[in-house]
mmCIF file of C-alpha atoms and ligand atoms in Angstrom:
data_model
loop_
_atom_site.group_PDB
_atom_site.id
_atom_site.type_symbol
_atom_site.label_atom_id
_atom_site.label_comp_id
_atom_site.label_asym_id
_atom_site.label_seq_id
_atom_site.Cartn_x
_atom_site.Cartn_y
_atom_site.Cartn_z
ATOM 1 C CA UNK A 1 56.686 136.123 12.734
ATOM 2 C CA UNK A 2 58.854 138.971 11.569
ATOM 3 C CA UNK A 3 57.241 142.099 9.905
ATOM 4 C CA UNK A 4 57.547 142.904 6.773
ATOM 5 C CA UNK A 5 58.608 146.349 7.112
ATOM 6 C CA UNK A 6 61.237 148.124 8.604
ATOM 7 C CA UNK A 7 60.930 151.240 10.550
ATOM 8 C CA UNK A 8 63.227 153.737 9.236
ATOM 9 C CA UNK A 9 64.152 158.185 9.307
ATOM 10 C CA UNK A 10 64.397 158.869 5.635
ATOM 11 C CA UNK A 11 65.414 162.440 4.764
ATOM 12 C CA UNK A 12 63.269 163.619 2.072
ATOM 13 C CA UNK A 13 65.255 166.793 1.331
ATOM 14 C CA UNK A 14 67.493 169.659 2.894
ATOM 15 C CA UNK A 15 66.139 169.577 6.372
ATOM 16 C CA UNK A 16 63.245 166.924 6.107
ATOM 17 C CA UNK A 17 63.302 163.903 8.117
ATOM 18 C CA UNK A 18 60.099 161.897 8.637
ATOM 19 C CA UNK A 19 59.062 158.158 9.573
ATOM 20 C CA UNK A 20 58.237 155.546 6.507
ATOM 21 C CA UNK A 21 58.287 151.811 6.637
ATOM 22 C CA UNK A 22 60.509 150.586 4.167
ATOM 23 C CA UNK A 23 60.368 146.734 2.871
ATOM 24 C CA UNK A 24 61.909 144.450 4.579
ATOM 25 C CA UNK A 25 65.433 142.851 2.985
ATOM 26 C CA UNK A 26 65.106 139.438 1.751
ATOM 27 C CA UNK A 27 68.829 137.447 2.696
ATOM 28 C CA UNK A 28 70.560 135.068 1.001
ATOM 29 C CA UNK A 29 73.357 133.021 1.005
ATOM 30 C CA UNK A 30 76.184 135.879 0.783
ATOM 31 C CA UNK A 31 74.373 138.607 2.618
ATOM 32 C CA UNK A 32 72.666 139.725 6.353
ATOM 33 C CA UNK A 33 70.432 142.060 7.975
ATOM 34 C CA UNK A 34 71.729 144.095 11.064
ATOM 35 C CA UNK A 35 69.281 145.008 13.948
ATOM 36 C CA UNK A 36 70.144 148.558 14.955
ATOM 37 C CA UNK A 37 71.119 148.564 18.501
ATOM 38 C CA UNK A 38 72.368 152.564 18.070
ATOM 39 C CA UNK A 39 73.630 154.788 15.685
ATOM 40 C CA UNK A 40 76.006 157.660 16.424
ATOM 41 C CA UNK A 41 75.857 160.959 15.190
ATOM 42 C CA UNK A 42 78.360 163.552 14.411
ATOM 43 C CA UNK A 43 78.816 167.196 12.466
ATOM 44 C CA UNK A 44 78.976 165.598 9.534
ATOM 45 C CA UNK A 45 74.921 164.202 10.030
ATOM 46 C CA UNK A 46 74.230 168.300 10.900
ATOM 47 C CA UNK A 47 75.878 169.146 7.325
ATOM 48 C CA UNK A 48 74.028 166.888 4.926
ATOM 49 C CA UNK A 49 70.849 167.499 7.101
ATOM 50 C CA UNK A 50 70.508 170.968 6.558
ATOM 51 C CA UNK A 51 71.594 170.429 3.044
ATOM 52 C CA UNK A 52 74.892 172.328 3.145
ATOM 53 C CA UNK A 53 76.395 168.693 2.071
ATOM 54 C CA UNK A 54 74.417 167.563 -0.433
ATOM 55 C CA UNK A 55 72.921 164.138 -0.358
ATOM 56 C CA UNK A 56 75.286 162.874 -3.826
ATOM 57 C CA UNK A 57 73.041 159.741 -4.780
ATOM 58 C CA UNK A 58 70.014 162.196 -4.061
ATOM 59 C CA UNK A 59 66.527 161.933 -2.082
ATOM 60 C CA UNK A 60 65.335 159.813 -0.187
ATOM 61 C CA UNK A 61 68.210 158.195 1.861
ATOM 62 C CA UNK A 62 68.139 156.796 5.539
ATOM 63 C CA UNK A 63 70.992 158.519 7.003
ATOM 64 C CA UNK A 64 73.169 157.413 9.937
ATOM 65 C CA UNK A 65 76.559 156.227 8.803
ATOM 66 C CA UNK A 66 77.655 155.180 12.560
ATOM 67 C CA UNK A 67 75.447 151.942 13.251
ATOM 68 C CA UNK A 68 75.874 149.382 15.780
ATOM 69 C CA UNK A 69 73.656 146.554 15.521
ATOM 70 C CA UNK A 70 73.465 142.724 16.500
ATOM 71 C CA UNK A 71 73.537 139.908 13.668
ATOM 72 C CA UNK A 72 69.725 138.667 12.936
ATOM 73 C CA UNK A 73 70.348 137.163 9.609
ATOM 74 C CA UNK A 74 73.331 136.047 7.822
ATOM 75 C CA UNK A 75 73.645 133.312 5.100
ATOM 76 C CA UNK A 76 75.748 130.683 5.292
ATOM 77 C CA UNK A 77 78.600 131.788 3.393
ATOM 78 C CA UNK A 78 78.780 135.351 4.965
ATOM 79 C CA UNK A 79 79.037 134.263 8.344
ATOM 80 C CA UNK A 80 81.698 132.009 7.534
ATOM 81 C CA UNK A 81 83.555 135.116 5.604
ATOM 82 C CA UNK A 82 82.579 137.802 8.452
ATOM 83 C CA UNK A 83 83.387 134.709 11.534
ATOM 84 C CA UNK A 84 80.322 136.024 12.797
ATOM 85 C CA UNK A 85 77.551 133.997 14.136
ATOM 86 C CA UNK A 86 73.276 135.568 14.691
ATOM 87 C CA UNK A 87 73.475 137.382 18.239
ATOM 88 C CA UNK A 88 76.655 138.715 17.377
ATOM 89 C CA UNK A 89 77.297 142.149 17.855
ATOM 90 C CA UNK A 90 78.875 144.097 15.199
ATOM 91 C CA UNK A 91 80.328 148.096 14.321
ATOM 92 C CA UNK A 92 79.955 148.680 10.381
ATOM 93 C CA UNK A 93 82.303 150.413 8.261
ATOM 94 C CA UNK A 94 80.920 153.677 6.174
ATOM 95 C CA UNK A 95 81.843 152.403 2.933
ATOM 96 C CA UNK A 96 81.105 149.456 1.101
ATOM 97 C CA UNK A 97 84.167 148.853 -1.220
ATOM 98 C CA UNK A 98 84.237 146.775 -4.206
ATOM 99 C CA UNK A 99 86.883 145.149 -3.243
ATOM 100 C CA UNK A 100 88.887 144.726 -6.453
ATOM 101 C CA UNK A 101 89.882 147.990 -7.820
ATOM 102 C CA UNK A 102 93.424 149.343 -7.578
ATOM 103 C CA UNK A 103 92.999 151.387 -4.610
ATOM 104 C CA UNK A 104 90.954 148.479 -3.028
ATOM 105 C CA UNK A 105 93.565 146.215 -3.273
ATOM 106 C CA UNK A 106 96.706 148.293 -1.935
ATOM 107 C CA UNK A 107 94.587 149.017 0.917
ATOM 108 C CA UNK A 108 93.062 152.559 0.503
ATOM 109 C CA UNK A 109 89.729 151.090 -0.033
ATOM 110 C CA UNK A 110 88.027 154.392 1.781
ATOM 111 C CA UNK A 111 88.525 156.182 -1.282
ATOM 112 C CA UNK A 112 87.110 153.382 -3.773
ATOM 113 C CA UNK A 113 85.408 155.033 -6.800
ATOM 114 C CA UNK A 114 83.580 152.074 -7.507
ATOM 115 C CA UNK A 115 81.725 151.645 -4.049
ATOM 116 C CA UNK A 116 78.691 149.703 -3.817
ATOM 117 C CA UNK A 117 77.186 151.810 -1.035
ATOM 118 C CA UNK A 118 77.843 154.363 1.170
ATOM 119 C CA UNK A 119 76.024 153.590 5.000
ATOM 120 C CA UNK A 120 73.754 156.602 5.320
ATOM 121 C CA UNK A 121 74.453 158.483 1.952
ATOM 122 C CA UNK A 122 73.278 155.650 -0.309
ATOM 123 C CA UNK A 123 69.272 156.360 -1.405
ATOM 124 C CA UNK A 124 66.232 153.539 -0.823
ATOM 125 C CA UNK A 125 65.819 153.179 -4.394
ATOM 126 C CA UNK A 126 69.138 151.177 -4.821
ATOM 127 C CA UNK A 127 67.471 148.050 -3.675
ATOM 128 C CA UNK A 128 67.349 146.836 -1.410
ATOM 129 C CA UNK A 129 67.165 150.424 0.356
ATOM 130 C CA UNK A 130 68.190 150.069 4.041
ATOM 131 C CA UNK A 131 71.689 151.377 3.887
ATOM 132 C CA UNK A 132 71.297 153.695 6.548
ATOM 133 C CA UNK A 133 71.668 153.317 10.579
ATOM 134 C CA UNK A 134 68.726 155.652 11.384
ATOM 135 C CA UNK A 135 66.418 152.574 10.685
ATOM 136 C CA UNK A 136 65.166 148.763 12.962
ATOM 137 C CA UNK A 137 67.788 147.335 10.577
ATOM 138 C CA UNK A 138 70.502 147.843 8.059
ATOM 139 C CA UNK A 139 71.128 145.691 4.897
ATOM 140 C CA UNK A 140 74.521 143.786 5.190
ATOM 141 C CA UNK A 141 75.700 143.937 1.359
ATOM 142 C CA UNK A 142 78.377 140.972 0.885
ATOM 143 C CA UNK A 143 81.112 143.704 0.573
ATOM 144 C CA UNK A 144 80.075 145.362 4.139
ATOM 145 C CA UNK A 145 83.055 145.594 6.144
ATOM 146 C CA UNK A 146 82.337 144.944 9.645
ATOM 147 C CA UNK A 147 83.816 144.770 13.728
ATOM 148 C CA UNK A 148 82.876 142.432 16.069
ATOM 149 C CA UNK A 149 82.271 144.543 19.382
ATOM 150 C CA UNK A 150 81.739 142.748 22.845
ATOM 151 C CA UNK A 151 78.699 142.583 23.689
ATOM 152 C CA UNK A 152 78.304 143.331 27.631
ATOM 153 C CA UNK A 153 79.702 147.323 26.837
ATOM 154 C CA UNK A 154 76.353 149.582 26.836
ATOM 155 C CA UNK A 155 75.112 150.033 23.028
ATOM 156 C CA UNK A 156 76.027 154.200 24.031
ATOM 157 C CA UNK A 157 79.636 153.221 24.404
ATOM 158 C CA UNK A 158 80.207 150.477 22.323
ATOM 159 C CA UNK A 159 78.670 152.984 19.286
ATOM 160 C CA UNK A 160 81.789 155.116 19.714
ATOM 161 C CA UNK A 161 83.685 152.755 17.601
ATOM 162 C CA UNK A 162 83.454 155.315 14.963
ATOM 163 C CA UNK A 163 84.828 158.988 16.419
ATOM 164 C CA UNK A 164 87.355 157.168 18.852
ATOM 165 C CA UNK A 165 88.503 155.515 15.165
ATOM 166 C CA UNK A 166 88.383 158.755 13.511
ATOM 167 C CA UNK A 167 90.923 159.916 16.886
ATOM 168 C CA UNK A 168 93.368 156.479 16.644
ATOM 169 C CA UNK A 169 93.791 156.989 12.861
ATOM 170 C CA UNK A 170 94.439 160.702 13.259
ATOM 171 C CA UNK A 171 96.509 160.651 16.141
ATOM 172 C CA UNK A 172 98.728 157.352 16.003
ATOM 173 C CA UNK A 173 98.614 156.680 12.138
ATOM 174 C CA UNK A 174 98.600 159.666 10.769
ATOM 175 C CA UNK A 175 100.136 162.021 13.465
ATOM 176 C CA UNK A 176 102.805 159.363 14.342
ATOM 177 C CA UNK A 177 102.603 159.846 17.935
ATOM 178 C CA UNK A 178 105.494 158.187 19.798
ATOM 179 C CA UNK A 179 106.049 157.819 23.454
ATOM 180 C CA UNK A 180 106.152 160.541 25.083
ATOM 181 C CA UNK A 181 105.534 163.046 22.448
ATOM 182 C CA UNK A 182 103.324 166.803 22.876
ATOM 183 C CA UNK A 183 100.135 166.657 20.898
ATOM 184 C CA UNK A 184 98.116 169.721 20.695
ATOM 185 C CA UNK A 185 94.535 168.957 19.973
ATOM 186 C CA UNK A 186 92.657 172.206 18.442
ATOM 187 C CA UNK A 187 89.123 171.733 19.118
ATOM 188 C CA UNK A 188 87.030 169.832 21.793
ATOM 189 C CA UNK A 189 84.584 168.096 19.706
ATOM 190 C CA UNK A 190 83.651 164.420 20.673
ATOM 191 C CA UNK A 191 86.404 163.730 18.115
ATOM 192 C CA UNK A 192 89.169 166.293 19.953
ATOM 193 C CA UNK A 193 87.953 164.598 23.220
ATOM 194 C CA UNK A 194 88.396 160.904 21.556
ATOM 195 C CA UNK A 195 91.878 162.077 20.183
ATOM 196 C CA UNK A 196 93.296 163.329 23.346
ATOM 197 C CA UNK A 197 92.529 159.568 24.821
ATOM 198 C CA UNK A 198 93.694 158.071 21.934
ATOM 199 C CA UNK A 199 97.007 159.833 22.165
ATOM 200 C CA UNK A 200 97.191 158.875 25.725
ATOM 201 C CA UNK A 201 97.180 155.006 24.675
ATOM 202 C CA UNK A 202 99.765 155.660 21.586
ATOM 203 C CA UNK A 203 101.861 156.756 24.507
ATOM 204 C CA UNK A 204 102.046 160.592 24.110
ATOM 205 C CA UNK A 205 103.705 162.398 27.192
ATOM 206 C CA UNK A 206 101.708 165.749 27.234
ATOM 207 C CA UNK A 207 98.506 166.132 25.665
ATOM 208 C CA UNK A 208 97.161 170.108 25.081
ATOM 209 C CA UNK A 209 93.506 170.682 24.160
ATOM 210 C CA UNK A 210 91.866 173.828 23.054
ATOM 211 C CA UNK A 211 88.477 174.783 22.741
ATOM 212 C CA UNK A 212 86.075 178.355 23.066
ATOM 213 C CA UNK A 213 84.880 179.911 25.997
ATOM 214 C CA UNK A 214 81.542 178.394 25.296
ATOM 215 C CA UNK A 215 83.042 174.410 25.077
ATOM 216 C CA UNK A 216 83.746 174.646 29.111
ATOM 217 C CA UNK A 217 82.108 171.241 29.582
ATOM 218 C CA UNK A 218 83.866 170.116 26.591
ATOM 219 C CA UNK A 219 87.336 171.157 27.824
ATOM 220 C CA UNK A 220 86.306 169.266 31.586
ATOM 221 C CA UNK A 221 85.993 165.895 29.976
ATOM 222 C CA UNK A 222 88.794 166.475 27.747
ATOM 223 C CA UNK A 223 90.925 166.392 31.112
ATOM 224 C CA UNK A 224 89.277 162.922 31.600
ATOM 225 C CA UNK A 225 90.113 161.603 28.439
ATOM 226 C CA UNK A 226 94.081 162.226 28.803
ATOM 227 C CA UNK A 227 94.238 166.293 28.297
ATOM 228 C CA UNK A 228 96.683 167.783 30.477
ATOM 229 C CA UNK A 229 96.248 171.029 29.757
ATOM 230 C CA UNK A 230 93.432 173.186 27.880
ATOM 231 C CA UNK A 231 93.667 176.068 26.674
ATOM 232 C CA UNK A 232 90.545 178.834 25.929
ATOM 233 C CA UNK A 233 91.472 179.915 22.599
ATOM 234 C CA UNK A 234 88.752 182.924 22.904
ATOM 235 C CA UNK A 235 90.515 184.138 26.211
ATOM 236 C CA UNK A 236 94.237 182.841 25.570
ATOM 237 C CA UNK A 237 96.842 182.990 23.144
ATOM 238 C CA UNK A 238 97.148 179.663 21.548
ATOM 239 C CA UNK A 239 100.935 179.454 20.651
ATOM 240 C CA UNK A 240 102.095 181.566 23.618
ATOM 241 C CA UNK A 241 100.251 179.136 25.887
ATOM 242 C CA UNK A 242 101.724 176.257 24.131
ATOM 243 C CA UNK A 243 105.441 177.921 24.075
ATOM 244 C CA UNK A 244 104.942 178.598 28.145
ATOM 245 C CA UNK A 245 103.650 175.106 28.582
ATOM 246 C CA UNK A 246 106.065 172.717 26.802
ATOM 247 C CA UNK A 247 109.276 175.596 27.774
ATOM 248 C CA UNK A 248 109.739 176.174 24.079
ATOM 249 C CA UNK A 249 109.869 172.805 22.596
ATOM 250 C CA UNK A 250 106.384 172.808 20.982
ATOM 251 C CA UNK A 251 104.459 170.839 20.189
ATOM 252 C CA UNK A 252 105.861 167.212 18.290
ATOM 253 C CA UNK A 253 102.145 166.632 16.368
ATOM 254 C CA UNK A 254 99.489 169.093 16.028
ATOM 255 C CA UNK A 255 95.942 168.084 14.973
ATOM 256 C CA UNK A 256 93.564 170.665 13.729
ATOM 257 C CA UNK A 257 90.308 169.507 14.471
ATOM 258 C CA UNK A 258 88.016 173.036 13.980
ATOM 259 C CA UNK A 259 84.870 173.565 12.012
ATOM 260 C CA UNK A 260 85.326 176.375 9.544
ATOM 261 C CA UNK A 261 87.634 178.060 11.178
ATOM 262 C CA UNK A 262 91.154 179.800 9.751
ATOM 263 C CA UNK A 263 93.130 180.759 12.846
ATOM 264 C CA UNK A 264 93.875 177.392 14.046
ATOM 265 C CA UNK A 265 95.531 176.453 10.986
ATOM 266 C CA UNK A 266 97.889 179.343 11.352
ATOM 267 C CA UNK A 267 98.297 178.559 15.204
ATOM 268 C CA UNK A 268 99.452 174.732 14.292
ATOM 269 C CA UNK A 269 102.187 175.694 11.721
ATOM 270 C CA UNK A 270 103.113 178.268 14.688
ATOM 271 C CA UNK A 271 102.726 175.929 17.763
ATOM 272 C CA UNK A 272 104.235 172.917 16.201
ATOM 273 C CA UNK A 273 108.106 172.154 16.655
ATOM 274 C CA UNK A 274 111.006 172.102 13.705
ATOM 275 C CA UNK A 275 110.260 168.573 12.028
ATOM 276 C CA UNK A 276 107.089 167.976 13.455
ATOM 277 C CA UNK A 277 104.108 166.653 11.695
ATOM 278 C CA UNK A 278 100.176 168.717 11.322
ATOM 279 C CA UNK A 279 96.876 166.274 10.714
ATOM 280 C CA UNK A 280 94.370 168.228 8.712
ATOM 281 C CA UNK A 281 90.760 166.960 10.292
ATOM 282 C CA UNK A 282 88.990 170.637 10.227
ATOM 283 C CA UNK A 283 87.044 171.160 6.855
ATOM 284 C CA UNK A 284 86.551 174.673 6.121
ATOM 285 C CA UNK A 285 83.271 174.020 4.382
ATOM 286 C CA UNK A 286 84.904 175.195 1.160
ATOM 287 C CA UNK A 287 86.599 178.266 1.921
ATOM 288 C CA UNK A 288 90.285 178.861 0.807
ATOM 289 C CA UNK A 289 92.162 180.307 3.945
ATOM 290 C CA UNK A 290 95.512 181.743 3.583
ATOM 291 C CA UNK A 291 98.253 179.142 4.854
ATOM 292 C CA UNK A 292 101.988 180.948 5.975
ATOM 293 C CA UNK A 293 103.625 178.379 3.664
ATOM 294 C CA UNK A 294 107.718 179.856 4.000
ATOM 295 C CA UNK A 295 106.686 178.398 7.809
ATOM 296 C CA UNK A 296 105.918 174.694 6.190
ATOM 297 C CA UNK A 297 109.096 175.063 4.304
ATOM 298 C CA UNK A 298 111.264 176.550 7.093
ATOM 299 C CA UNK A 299 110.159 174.410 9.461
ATOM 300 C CA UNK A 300 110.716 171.297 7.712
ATOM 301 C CA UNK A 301 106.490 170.552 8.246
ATOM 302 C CA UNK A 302 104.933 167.750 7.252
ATOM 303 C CA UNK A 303 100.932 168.886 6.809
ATOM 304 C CA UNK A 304 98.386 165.140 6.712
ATOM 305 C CA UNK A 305 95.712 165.467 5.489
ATOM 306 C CA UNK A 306 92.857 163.287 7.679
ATOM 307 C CA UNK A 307 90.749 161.725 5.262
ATOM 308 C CA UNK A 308 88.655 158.655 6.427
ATOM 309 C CA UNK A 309 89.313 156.336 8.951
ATOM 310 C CA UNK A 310 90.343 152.777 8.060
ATOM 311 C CA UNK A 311 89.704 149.018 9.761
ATOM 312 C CA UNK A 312 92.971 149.210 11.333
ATOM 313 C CA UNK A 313 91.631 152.102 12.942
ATOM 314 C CA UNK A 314 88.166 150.945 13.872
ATOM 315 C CA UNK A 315 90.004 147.786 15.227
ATOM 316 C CA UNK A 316 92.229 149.314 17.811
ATOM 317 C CA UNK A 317 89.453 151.816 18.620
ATOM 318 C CA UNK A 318 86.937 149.007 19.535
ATOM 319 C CA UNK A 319 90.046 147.047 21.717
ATOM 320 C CA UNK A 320 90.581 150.768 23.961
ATOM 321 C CA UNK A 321 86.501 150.987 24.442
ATOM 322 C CA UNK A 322 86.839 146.946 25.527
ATOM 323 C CA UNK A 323 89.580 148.138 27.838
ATOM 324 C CA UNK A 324 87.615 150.659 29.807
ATOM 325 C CA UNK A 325 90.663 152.506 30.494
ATOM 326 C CA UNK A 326 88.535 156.208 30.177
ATOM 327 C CA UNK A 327 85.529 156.854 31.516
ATOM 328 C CA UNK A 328 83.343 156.738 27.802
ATOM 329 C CA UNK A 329 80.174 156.985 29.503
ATOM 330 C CA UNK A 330 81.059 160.984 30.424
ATOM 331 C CA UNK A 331 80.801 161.458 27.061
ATOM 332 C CA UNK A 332 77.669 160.326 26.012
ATOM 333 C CA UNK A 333 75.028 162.998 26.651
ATOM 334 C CA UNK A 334 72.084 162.214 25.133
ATOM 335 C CA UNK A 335 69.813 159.057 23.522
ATOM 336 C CA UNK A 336 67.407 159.775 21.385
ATOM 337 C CA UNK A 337 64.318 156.518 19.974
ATOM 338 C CA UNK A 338 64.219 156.693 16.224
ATOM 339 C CA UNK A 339 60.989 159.590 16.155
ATOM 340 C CA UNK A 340 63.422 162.111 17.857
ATOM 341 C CA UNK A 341 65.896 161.827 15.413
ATOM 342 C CA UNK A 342 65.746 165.734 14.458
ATOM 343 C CA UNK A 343 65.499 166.641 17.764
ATOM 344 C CA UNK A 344 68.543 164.590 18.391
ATOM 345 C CA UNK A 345 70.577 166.738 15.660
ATOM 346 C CA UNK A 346 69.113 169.736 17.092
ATOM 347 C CA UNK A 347 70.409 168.902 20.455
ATOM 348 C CA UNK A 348 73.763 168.067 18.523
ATOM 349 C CA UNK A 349 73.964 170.908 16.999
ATOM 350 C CA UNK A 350 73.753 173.223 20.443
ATOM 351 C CA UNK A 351 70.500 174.595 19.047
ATOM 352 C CA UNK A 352 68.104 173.395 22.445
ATOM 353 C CA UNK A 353 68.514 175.720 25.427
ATOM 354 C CA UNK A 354 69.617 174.194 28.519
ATOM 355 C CA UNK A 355 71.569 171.046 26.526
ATOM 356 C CA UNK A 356 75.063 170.920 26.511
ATOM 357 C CA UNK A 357 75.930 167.501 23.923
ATOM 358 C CA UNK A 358 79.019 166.174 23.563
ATOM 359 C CA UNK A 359 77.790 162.583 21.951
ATOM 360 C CA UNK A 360 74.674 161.962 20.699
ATOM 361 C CA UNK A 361 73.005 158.368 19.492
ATOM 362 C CA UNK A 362 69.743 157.634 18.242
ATOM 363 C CA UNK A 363 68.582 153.728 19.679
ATOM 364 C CA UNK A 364 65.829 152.523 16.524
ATOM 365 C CA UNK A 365 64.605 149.837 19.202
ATOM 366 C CA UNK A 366 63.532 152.650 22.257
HETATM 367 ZN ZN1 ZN B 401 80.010 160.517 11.725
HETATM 368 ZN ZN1 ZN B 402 87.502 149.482 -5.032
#
């Protein structure tokens, strides 16, 4: 007999996360419930924990916008729109579009204004309130877009469907890497390390990778994941590095991946060849940083900026983790159950001595 409730984190306010049980969903004919197998996490859980994103629907919300689950419910006629069958294991999209606007329709539907939920951002008091992936199960709305996943890859790996997107969109759609191409990757985040493998499959010849001083384990697996070459940025000069490395030619696609940071910016439009293309994926967290722009114009630049990651992306990320062609579990670092869940940001965020993370998920079922 299934229970009622539904074990979920619900963040209660800038840096409050405790344990409620929420009701249970009831299903119908065009909807589903997903059992959480594991949800990732990334910088962008960090931000809106401590409150330095706010929470835009407001308090209380179930976070976790990276779930991974297996089918338990599912009317008729969502199966037969999703092809998906109960058992079957699924990634799900951020957003819930509507599915009919404009931007919908020609395909942008990440930046829908008329959204009918946002995983992880969406409060519990828009019924039926389990739109997070920090719960035992998420709410399936009939809009959810979803990804079947194989289901014999570790929950850990299979999870990743969401920052190795985040690298195929940046890297191959956006960055238009072509065979053989340079791509310099500034900063060795899970995403940096994601990107440099998903250049690597797009076919890119030489893959550079820069990090600090203090992201030496980082910069290791980034050689695992397709880097060639890293460089320390805190030790090194970025540009000359990249000038010695590729014998002047530069680099063809640059993406700027850093937290906050200013100098990278001005390193890509330096590093970057005559023609080549920059993907904006760093957010500055709102401050304006001076950008050299007779360099953009000079150099005949084209400047991306990475907003999103769509199902084309998602799609091609989930066939390279079915491939097994890099060594994914290197990456994951650390699993936390569902009552960790702070800790498991803390240890994200670098903040526990002695733990070095590079990906973190948080497993609802233990
Ligand atoms: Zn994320
Ligand atoms: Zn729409």
């Amino acid at each position: 007999m299934a229970s009622n409730t539904v074990r979920a984190a619900v963040q209660t306010g800038p840096g409050a996360i405790e344990l409620r049980d929420l009701p249970r969903p009831r299903t119908g004919d065009d909807d589903g419930l997903l059992r959480i197998e594991a949800n990732g996490l990334c910088g962008s859980d960090l931000e809106t924990f401590h409150g330095r994103v706010p929470m835009r629907g407001g308090y209380p919300v179930v976070p976790g916008h990276e779930p991974l689950g297996i089918i338990e419910e599912i009317g008729d006629a969502a199966a037969e729109r999703w092809g998906v069958q109960p058992g079957d294991r699924v990634a799900l999209e951020v957003l819930v579009p509507c599915r009919a606007c404009l931007l919908c329709l020609s395909g942008r539907y990440m930046s829908c204004k008329h959204r009918k939920a946002t995983h992880g951002y969406t409060p519990v008091d828009r019924a039926p309130g389990l739109w997070g992936g920090l719960a035992g199960y998420v709410y399936l709305h009939p809009n959810a877009v979803l990804h079947k996943v194989r289901g014999d890859l570790p929950p850990e790996i299979a999870v990743m469907y969401n920052p190795l997107g985040a690298g195929v969109r940046w890297t191959s759609h956006l960055g238009q890497v072509g065979l053989g191409d340079t791509v310099l990757i500034l900063g060795a985040g899970q995403r940096g390390i994601l990107s440099a493998a998903a250049a690597k499959a797009a076919g890119a010849g030489t893959v550079i990778m820069t990090g600090l001083a203090s992201d030496a384990h980082k910069l290791a697996l980034a050689r695992e994941f397709g880097a060639d070459h890293t460089i320390v940025v805190d030790e090194e000069d970025t540009v000359a590095r990249v000038t010695e490395i590729t014998d002047g030619e530069l680099a063809d696609v640059v993406l700027e991946m850093t937290p906050l940071a200013a100098q990278p910016l001005d390193d890509a439009l330096r590093a970057v060849r005559h023609g080549g293309r920059i993907v904006v994926a760093g957010l500055k967290g709102g401050t304006k940083i001076p950008l050299d722009s007779d360099l953009v114009v000079n150099k005949a630049l084209t400047l991306v900026g990475a907003y999103g990651v769509d199902s084309r992306g998602y799609a091609e990320a989930i066939r390279i983790l079915e491939s097994g062609r890099f060594p994914f579990a290197r990456l994951h670092t650390h699993t936390f159950e569902l009552a960790d869940t702070v800790k498991a940001l803390n240890v994200l965020a670098g903040e526990v001595p002695g733990e070095q993370a590079v990906h973190v998920a948080v497993r609802p079922a233990g």
